[in-house]
mmCIF file of C-alpha atoms in Angstrom:
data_model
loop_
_atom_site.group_PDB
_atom_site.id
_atom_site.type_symbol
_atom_site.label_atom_id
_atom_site.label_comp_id
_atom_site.label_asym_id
_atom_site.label_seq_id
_atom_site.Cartn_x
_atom_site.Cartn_y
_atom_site.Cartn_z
ATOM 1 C CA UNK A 1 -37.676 36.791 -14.870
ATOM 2 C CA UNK A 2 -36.968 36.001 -11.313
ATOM 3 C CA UNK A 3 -35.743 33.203 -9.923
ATOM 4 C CA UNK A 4 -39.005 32.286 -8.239
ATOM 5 C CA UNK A 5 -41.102 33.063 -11.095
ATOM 6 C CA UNK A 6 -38.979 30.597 -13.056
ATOM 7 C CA UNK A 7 -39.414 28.095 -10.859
ATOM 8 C CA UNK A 8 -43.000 28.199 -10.427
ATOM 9 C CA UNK A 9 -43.571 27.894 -14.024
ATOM 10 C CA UNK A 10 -41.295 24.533 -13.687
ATOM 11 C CA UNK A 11 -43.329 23.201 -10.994
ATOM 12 C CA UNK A 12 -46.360 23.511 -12.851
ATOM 13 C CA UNK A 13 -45.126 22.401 -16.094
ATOM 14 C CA UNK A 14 -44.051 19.095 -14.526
ATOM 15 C CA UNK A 15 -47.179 18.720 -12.644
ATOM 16 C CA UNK A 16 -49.060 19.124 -15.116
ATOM 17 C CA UNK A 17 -46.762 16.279 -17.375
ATOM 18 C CA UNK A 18 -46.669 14.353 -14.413
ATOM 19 C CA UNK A 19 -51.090 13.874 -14.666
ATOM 20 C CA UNK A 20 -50.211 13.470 -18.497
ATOM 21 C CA UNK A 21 -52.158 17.064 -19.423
ATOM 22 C CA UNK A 22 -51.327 19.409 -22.427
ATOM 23 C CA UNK A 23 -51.509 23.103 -21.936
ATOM 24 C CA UNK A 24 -54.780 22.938 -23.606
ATOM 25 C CA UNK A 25 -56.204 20.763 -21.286
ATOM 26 C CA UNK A 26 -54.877 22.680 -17.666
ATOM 27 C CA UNK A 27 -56.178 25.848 -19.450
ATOM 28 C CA UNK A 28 -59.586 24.500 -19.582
ATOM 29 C CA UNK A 29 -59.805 22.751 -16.510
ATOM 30 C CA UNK A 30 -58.619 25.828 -14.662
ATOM 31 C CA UNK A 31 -60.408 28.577 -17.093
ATOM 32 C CA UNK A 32 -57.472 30.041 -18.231
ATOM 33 C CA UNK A 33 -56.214 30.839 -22.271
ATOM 34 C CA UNK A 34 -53.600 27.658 -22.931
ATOM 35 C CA UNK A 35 -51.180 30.786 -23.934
ATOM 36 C CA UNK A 36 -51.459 32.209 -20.371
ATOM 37 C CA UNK A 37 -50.388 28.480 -19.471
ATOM 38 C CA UNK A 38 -47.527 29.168 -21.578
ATOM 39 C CA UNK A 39 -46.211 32.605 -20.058
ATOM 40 C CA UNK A 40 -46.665 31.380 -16.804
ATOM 41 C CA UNK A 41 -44.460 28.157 -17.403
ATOM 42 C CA UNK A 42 -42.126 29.832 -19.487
ATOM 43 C CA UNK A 43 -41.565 32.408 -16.297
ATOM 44 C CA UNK A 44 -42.721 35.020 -18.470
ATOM 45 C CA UNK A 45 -46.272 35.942 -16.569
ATOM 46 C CA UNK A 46 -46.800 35.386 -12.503
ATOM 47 C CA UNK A 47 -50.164 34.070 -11.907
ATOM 48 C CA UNK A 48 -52.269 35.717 -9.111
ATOM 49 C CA UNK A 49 -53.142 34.312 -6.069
ATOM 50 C CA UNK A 50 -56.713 33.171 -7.155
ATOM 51 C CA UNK A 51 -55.309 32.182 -10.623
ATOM 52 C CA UNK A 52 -52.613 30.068 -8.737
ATOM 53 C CA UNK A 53 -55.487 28.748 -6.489
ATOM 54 C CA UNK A 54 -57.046 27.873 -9.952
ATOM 55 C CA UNK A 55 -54.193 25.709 -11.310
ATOM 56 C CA UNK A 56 -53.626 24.383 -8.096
ATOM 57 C CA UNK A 57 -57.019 22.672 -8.056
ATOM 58 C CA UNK A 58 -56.959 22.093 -11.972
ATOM 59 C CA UNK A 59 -53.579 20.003 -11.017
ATOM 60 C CA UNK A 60 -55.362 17.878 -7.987
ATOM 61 C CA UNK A 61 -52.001 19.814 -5.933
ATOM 62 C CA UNK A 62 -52.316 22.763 -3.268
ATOM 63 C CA UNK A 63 -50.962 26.432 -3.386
ATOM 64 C CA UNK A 64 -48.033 25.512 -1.735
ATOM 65 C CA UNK A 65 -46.647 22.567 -3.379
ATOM 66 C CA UNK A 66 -46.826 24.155 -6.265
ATOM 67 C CA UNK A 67 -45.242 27.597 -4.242
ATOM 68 C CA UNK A 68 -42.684 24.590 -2.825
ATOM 69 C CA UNK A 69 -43.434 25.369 0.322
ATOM 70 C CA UNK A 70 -45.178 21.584 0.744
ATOM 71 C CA UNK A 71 -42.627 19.228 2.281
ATOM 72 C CA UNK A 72 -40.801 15.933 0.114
ATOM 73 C CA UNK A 73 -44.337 13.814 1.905
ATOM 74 C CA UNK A 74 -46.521 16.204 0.818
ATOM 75 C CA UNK A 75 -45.187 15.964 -2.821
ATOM 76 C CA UNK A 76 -44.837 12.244 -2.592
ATOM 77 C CA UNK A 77 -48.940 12.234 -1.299
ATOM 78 C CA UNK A 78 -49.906 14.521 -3.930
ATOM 79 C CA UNK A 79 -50.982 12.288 -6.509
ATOM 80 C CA UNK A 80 -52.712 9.943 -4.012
ATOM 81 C CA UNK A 81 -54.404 12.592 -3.006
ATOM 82 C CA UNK A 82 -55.200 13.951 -6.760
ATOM 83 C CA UNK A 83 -56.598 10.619 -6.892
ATOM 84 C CA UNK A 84 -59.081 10.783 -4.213
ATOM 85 C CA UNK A 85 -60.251 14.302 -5.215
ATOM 86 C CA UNK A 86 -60.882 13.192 -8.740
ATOM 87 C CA UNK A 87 -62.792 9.956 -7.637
ATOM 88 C CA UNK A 88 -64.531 11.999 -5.027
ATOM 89 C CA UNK A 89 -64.133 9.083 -2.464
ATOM 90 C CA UNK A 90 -66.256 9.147 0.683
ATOM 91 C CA UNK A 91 -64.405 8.862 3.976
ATOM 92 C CA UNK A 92 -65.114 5.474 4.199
ATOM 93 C CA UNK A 93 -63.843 5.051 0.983
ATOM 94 C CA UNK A 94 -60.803 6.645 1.825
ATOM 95 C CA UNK A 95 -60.218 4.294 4.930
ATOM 96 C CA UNK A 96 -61.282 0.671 3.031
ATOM 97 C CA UNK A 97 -58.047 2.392 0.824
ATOM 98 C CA UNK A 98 -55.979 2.857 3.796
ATOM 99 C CA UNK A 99 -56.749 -0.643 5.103
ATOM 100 C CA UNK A 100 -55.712 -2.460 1.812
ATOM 101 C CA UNK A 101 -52.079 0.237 1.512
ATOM 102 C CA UNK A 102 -51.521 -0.980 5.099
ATOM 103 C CA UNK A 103 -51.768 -4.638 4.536
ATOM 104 C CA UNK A 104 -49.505 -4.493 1.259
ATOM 105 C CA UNK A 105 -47.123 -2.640 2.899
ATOM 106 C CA UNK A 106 -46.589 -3.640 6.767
ATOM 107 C CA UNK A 107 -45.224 -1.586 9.335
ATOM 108 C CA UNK A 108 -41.527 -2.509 9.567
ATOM 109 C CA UNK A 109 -41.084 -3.213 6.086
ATOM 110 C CA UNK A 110 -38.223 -0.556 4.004
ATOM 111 C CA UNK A 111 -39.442 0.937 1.132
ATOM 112 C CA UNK A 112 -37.016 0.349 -1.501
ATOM 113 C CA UNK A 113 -36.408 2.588 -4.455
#
């Protein structure tokens, strides 16, 4: 197993723990066999490119987070964006949501963490 391979099974493992999924669950939201879900975690299978497009929407994430091409924002947006997708806000929706972020945290203000 390569290095890459090995890594994009890790990336999708912890995505998928990160939205609190089992294998079972990714499998059938993406149409895949939950073993396949193994392999591919495991390192032991590389997914094609419309499987990986598969997962990638299954796990509210893009090709290229998941390829970690996506920068540290991208990541950090990527489960406020999962959200939106799965809610299937409008764009208005989306931008009453921007309005209440931006008035609980000002401009000028330091995220701490």
């Amino acid at each position: 197993m390569s290095d890459v391979t090995s890594k994009l099974g890790k990336t999708i493992q912890a995505r998928r723990k990160s939205l609190a999924l089992t294998q079972e669950a990714l499998a059938e939201r993406a149409s895949l066999a939950s073993n396949y879900i193994r392999m591919i975690e495991r390192g032991a299978r590389v997914p094609h490119v419309e499987t990986l497009e598969r997962l990638a929407r299954a796990l509210d994430t893009t090709m290229a987070a998941l390829l970690g091409a996506a920068d540290e924002a991208a990541d950090v947006a990527a489960p406020l964006l999962g959200f939106i997708r799965a809610r299937r806000l409008t764009g208005e929706d989306v931008r009453r949501l921007e309005t209440v972020a931006r008035a609980m945290f000002p401009a000028g203000e330091v995220a701490r963490g």
